[in-house]
Coordinates of C-alpha atoms and ligand atoms in Angstrom, one line a residue:
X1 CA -26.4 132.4 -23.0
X2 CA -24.8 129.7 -24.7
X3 CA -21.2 130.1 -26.6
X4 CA -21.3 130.7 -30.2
X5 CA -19.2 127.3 -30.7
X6 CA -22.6 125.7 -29.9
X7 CA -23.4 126.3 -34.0
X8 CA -21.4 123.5 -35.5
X9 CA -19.9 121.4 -32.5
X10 CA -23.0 118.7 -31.4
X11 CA -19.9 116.3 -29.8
X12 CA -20.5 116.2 -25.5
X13 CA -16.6 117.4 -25.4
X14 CA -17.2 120.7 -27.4
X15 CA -20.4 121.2 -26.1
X16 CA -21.2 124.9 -25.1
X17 CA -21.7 126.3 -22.0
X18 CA -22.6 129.7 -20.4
X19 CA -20.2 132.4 -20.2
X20 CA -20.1 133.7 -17.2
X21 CA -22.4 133.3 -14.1
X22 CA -23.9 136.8 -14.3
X23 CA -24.7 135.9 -17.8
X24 CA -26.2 132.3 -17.3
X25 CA -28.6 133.4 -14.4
X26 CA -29.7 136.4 -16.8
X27 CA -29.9 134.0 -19.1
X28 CA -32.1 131.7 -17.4
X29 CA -34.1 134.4 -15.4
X30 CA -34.6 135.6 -19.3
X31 CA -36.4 132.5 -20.1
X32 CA -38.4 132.6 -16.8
X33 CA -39.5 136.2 -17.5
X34 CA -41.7 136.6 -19.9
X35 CA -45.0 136.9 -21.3
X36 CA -46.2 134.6 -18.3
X37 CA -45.3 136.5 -15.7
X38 CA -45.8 139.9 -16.7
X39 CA -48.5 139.3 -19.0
X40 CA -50.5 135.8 -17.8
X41 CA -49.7 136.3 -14.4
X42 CA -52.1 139.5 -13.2
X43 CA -54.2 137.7 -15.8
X44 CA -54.8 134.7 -13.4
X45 CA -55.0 136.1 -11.0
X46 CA -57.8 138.3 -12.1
X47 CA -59.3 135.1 -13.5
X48 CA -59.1 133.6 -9.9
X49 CA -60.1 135.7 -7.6
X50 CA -57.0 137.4 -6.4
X51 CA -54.9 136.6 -3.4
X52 CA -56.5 132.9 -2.9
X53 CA -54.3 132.7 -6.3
X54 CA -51.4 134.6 -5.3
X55 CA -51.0 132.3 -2.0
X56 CA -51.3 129.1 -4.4
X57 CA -49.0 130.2 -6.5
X58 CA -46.6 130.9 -3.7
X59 CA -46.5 127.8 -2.5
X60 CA -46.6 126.3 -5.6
X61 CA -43.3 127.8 -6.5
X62 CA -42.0 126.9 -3.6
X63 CA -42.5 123.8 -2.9
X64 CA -42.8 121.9 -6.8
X65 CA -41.1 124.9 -9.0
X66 CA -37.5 124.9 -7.2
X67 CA -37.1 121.1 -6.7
X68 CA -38.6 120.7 -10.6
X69 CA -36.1 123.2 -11.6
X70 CA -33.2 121.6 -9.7
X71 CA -34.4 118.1 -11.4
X72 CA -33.9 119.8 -15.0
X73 CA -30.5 121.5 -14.1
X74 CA -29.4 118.0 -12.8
X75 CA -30.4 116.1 -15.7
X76 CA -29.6 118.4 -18.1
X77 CA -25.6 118.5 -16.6
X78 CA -25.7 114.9 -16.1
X79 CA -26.8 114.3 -19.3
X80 CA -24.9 117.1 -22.0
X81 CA -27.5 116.9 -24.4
X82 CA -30.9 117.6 -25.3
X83 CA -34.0 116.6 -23.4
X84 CA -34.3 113.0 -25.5
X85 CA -30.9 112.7 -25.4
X86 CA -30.4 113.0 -21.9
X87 CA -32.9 110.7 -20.7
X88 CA -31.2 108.1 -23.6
X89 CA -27.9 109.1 -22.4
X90 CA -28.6 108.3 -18.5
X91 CA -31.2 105.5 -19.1
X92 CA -30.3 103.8 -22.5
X93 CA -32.5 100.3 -22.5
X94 CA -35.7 102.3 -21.1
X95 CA -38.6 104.2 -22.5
X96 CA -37.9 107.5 -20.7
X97 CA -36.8 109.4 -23.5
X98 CA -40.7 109.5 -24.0
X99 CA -40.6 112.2 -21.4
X100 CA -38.2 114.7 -23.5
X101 CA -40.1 113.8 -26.2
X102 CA -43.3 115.3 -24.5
X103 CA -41.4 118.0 -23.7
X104 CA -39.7 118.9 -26.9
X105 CA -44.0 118.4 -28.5
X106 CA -44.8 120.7 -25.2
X107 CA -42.4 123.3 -26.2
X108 CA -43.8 123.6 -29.8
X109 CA -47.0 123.5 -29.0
X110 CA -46.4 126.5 -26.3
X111 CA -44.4 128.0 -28.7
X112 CA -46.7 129.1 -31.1
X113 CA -49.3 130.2 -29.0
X114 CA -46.4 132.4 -27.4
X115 CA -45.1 134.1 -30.8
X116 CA -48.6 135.3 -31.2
X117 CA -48.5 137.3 -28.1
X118 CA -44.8 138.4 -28.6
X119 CA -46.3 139.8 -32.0
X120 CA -48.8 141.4 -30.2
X121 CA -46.4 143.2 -27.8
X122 CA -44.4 144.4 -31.0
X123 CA -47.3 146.3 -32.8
X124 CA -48.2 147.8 -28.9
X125 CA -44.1 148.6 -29.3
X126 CA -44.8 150.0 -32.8
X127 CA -48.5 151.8 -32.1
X128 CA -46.8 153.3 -29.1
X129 CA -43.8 154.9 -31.3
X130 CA -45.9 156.5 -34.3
X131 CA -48.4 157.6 -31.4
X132 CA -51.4 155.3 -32.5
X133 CA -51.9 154.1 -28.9
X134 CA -52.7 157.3 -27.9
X135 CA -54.7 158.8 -30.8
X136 CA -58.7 159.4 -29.8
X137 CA -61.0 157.2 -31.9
X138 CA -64.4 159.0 -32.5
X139 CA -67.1 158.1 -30.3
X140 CA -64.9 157.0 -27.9
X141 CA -63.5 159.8 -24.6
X142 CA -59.7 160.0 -25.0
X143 CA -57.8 158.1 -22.4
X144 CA -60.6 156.0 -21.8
X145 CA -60.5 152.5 -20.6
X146 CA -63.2 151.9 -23.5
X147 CA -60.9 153.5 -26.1
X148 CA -58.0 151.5 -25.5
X149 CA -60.5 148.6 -25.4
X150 CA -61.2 149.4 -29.1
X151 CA -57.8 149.7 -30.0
X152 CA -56.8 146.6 -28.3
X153 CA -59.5 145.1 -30.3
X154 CA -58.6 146.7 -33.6
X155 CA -54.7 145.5 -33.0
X156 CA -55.3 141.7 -32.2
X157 CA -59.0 140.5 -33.6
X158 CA -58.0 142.4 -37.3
X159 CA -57.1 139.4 -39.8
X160 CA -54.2 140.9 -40.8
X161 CA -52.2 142.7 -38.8
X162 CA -51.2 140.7 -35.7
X163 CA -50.7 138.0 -38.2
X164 CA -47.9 140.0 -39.9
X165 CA -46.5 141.1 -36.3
X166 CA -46.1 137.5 -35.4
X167 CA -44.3 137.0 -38.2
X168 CA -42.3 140.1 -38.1
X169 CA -41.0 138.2 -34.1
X170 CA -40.8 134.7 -35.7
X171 CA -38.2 136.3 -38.0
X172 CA -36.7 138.4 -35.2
X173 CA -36.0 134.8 -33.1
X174 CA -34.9 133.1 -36.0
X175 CA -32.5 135.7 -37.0
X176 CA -31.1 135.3 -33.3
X177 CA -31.0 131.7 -33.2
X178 CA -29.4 130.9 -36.7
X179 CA -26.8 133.7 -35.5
X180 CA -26.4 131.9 -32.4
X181 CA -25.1 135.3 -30.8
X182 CA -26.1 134.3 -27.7
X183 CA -23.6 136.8 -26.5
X184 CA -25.5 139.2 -27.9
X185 CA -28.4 138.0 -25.9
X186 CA -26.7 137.7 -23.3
X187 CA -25.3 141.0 -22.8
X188 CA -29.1 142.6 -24.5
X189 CA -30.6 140.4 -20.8
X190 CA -27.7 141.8 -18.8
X191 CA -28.9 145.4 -19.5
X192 CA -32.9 145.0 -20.2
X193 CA -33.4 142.7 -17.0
X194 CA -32.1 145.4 -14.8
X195 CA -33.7 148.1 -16.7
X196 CA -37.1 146.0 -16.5
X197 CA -37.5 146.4 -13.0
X198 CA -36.5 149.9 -12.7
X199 CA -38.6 150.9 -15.2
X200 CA -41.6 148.6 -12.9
X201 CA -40.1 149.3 -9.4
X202 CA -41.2 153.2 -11.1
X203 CA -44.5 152.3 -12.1
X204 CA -45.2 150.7 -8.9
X205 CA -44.5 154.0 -7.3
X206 CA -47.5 155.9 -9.6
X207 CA -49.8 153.2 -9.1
X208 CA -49.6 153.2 -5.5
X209 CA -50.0 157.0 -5.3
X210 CA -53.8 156.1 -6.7
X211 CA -56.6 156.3 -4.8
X212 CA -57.9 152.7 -5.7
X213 CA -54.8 151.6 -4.2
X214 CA -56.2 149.5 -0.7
X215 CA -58.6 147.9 -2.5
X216 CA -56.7 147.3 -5.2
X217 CA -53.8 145.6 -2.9
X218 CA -56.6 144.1 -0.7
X219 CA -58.1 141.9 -4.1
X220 CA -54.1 140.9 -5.0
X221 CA -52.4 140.6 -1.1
X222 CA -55.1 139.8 1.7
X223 CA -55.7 136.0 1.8
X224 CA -59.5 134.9 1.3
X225 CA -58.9 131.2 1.5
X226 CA -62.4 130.9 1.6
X227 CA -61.5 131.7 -2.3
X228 CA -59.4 128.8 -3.3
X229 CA -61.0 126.5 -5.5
X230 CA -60.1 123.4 -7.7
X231 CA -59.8 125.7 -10.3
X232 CA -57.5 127.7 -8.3
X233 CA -54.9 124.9 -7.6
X234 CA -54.9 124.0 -10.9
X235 CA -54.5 127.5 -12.7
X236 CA -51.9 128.5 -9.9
X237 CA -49.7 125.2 -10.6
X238 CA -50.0 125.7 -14.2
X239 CA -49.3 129.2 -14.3
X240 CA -45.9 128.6 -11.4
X241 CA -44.4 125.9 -14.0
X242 CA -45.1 128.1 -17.2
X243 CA -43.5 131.3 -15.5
X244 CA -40.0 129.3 -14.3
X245 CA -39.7 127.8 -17.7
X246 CA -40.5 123.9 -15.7
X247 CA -42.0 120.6 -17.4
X248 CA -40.6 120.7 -21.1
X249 CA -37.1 120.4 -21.1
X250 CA -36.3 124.5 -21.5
X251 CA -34.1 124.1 -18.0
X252 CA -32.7 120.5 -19.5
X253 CA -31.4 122.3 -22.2
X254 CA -30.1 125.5 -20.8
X255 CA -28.8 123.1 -17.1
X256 CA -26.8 121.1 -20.4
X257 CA -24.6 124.8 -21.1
X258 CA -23.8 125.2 -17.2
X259 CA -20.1 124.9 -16.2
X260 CA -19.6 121.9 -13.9
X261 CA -18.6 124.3 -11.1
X262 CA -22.1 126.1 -11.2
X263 CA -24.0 126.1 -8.0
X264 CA -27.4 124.5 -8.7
X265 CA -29.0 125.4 -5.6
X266 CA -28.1 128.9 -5.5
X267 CA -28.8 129.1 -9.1
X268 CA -32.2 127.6 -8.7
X269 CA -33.1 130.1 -5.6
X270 CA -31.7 133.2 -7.7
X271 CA -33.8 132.6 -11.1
X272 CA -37.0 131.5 -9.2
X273 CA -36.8 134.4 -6.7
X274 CA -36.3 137.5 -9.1
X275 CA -39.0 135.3 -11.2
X276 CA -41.6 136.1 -8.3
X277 CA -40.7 139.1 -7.7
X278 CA -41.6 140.3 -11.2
X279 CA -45.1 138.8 -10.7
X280 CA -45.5 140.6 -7.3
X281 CA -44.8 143.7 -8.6
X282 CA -46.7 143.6 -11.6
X283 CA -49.6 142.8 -9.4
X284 CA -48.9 145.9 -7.4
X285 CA -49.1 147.9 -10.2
X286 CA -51.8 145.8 -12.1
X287 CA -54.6 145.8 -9.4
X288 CA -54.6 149.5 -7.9
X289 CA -55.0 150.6 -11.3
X290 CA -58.0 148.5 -11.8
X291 CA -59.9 149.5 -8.8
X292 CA -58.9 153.1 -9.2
X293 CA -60.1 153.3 -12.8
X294 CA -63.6 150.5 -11.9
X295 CA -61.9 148.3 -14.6
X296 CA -63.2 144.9 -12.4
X297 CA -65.8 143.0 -12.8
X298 CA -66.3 139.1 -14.6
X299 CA -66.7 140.9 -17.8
X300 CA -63.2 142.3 -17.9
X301 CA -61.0 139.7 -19.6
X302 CA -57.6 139.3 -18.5
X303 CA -55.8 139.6 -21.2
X304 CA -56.6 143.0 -21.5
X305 CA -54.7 144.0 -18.1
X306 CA -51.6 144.6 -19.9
X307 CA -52.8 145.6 -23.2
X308 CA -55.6 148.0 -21.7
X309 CA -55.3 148.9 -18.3
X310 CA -51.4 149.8 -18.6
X311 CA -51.9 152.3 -21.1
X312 CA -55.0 153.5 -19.6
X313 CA -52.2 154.2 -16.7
X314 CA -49.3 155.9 -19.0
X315 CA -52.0 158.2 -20.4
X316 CA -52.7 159.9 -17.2
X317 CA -48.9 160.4 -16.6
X318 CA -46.7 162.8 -18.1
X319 CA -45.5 161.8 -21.3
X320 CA -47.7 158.4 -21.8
X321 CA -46.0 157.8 -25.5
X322 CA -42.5 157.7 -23.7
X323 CA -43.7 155.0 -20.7
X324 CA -45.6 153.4 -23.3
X325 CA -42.5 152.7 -25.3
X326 CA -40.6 151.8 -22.9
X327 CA -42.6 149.7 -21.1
X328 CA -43.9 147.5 -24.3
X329 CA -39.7 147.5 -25.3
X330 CA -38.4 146.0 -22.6
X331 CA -41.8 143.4 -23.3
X332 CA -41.2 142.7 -26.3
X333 CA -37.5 141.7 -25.2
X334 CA -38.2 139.6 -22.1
X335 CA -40.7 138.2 -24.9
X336 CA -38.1 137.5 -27.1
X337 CA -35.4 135.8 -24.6
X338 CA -38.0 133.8 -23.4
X339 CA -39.0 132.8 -27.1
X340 CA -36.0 131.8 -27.8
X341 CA -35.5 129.4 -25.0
X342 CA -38.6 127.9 -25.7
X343 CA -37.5 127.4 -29.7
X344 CA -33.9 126.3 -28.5
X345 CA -35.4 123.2 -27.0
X346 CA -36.7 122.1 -30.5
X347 CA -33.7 123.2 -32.0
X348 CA -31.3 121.7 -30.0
X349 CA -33.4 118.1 -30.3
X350 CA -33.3 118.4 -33.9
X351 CA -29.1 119.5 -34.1
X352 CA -28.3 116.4 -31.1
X353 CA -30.8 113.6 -33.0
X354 CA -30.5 114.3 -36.2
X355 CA -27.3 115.9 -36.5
X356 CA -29.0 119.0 -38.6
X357 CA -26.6 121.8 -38.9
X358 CA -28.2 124.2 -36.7
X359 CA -28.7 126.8 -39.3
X360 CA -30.6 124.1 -40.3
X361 CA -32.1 122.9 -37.1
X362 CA -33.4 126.6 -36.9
X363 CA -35.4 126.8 -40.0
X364 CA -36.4 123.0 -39.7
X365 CA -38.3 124.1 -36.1
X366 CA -39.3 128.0 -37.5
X367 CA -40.7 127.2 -41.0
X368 CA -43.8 125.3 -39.5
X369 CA -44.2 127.7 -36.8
X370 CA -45.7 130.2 -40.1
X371 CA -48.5 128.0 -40.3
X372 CA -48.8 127.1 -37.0
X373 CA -49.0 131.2 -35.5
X374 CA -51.3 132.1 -38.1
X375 CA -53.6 130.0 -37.1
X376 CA -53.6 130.7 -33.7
X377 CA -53.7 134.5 -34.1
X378 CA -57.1 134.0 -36.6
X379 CA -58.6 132.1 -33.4
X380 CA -58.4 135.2 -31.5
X381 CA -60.0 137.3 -33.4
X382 CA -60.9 137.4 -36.9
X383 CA -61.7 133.5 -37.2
X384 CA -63.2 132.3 -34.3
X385 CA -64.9 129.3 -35.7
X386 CA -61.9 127.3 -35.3
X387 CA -61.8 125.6 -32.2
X388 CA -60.8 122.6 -30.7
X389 CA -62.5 120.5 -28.1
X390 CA -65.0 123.6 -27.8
X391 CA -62.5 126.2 -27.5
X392 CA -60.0 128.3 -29.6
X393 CA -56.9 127.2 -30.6
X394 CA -55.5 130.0 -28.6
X395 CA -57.3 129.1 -25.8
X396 CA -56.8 125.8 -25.9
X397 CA -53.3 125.5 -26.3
X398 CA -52.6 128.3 -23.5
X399 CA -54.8 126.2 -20.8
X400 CA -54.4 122.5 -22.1
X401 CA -50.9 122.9 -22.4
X402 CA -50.5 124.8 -19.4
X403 CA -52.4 123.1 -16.6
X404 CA -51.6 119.8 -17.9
X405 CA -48.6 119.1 -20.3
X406 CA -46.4 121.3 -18.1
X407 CA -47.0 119.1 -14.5
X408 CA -47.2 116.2 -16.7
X409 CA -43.7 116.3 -17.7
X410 CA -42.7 117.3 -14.1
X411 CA -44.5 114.5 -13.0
X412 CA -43.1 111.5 -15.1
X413 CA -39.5 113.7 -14.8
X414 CA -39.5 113.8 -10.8
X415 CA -40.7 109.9 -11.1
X416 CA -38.0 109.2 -13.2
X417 CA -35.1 111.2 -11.1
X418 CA -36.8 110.2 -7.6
X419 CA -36.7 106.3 -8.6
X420 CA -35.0 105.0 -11.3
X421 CA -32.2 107.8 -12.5
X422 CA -28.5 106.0 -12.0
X423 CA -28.0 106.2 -8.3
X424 CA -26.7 109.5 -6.6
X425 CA -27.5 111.3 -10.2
X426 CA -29.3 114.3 -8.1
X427 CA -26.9 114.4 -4.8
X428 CA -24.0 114.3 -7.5
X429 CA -25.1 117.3 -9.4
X430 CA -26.5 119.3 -6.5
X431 CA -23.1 119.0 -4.3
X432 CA -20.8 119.3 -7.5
X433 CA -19.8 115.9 -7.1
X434 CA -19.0 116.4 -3.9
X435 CA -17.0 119.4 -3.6
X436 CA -19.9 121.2 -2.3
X437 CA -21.7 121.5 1.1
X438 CA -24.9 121.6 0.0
X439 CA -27.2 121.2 3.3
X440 CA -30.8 120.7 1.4
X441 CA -29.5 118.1 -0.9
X442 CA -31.6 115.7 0.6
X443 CA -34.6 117.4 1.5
X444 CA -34.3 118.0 -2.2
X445 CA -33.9 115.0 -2.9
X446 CA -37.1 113.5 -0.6
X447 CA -39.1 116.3 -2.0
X448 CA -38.5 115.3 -5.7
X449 CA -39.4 111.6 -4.9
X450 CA -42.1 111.8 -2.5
X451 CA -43.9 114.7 -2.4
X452 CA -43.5 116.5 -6.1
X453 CA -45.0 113.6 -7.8
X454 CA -47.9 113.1 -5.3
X455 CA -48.6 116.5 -4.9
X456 CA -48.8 117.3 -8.5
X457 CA -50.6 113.8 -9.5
X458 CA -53.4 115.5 -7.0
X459 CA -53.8 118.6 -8.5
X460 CA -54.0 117.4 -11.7
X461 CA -56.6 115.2 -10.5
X462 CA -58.3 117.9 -8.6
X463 CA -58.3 120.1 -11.8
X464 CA -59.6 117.7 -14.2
Ligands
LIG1 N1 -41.3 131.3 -18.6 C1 -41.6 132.1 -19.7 C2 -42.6 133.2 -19.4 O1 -43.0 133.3 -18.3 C3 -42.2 131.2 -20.9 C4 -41.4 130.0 -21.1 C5 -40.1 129.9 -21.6 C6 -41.8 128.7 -20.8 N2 -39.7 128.6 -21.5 C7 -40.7 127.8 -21.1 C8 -42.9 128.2 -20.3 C9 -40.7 126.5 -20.8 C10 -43.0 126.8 -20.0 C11 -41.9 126.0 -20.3 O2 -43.0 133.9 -20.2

């Protein structure tokens, strides 16, 4: 993460960076993992039929999420500022600062739909520790997937509680932030990241032990393409750029703290690869569960994957309290490191434009978030009158920002880098200036200006 002289130095010259390259890709693959791809992703995927999705969102990754996430890193370097200030910085007369803008409005808006769920993942963290999780509710048989349905229930649709949670995280973040120990962070993702897929790499191993295992890897590996849908396309591209951090300036921001001497390619291929890798493994261990235990079915609502069907799982191991703290731990951290990245794109906007002192910066972007998260969390449950266009808030920010915010900023950005960016902008930054042989510079370079932009303009087309 970034330097601690970041707090009180907004000048380009004393601008942070990383500190070392161990600790800017955990830093970055921090901000990737996350609720969306341990939590969202089997989520979709349940929502979409299974492999048809997982084989979008393959290529999806592949061929839009590393070239978006190059564009960021190469803007953000060229640039040494935040997302409005770079495109100001690079393109002073034009109106494509617009696009940080949206991004900076993106990663508010994203952000306080993502607090709520980091709160929920704390009072799992806290129901695990004092044993709640696990306690029988009458009526219900112990360990059943309709007991931890009513607990799920009783922990995010009460009025109060996830409300207080989401605070409890808010005030976590902004602790960190104001701090600006990112070397604490940094060394916290050195050691959880690892840990994180031990810990799944174990869990993997029990779930495929089950006896729902084939089907269970037949719904999430054998393609069905007779599956894939508009719907599909859409979801899958939504759900690739929210799980890399792409489309609202997060990568701008953190590519702005990397060394001049950082590999951007490698980088790129490092962050988005362990970034997949988390997804495919939680979907091994997601979907033989589900089959084993007959959790399947329209009715079953994804959400609940993690928040049900995992500690449905731990309590039919030895020791469920322990795997149940541990596993909700190291959520609630690669929560937290991707919260912070999301707030940090606010936050640096605020410190670069307005010259805030961050402290400052910190509390101007947190302090609205109150309102904002509350609301949001009463949509879930305990108010769900308030909608907007038809849906809840919750709802509406996780798909409408999603599906079309996120590739809408990737769009205008790869327009922007592909055909009017100061020329050799992207072959500067992905060779170093030069010093480096780096063979897919131009393929790179095609992809962002050709194909990203149409590809993208036809899903969202598709989806809409
Ligand atoms: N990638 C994170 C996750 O999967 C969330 C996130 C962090 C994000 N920064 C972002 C999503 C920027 C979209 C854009 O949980």
């Amino acid at each position: 993460m970034k330097k601690d002289n970041n707090n009180n130095n907004s000048s380009p010259k004393g601008r942070a960076t990383f500190g070392s390259r161990i600790g800017l890709i955990a830093a970055t693959v921090g901000s990737a993992v996350g609720l969306g791809t341990i939590w969202r992703f089997p989520a979709m995927v349940q929502r979409n039929g299974g492999s048809a999705f997982l084989l979008v969102y393959i290529l999806c990754v592949l061929l839009l999420g590393i070239p978006v996430m190059l564009g960021e890193f190469s803007l953000g370097r060229a640039g040494q500022s935040d997302p409005v200030g770079v495109f100001r910085k690079l393109s002073p007369k034009r109106p494509w600062w617009l696009v940080g803008l949206l991004g900076v409005v993106a990663a508010y808006v994203i952000l306080s739909f993502y607090m709520v769920v980091t709160g929920w993942t704390a009072e799992y963290l806290v129901q695990s520790v004092t044993g709640d999780l696990f306690r029988p509710v009458d009526g219900l048989e112990a360990g059943s997937s309709s007991m931890f349905l009513a607990k799920m229930n009783s922990y995010i649709s009460s009025p109060v509680s996830p409300v207080i949670y989401t605070f409890i995280m808010l005030c976590v973040s902004t602790g960190i932030l104001m701090l600006g120990v990112q070397k604490g962070i940094e060394r916290m993702s050195n050691i959880m990241m690892p840990m994180l897929f031990a810990l799944m790499l174990i869990f993997v191993f029990v779930t495929l032990q089950m006896p729902g295992r084939d089907a269970g890897l037949e719904f999430f590996l054998k393609p069905d393409f007779s599956k894939i849908t508009s719907r599909t396309c859409i979801d899958a591209l939504g759900q690739a750029f929210f799980s890399l951090s792409l489309g609202m300036g997060t990568l701008i921001t953190y590519g702005s703290y990397f060394p001049k001497n950082t590999p951007l390619g490698k980088t790129a291929i490092s962050v988005s690869s362990l970034t997949l890798l988390v997804a495919i493994l939680m979907g091994l261990i997601i979907f033989p569960a589900v089959m084993t235990f007959g959790l399947q079915g329209e009715s079953f609502d994804g959400a609940a994957l993690v928040f049900v069907t995992l500690p449905e799982i731990f309590s039919r191991m030895p020791a469920p309290g322990l795997w149940a703290i541990l596993f909700f731990l190291l959520l609630v951290v690669a929560a937290l490191t991707s919260c912070i990245s999301i707030a940090e794109v606010a936050i640096v906007f605020i410190h670069d434009r307005f010259g805030l002192k961050r402290r400052n910066a910190v509390l101007a972007v947190m302090i609205p978030m109150i309102p904002l998260t509350t609301i949001c969390s009463l949509s879930t449950g305990a108010l769900p009158e308030l909608k907007i266009l038809g849906q809840s808030v919750f709802n509406f920010l996780d798909t409408f920002a999603t599906n079309y915010l996120l590739p809408g900023g990737a769009l205008l950005m790869c327009l922007y880098l592909g055909w009017f960016a100061p020329k050799g902008l992207l072959r500067n930054q992905l060779t170093n200036n030069g010093t480096l042989r780096a063979w897919y510079t131009t393929p790179i370079r095609l992809l962002i200006k050709y194909l990203c932009p149409l590809l993208i303009a036809m899903l969202l087309l598709v989806g809409s």
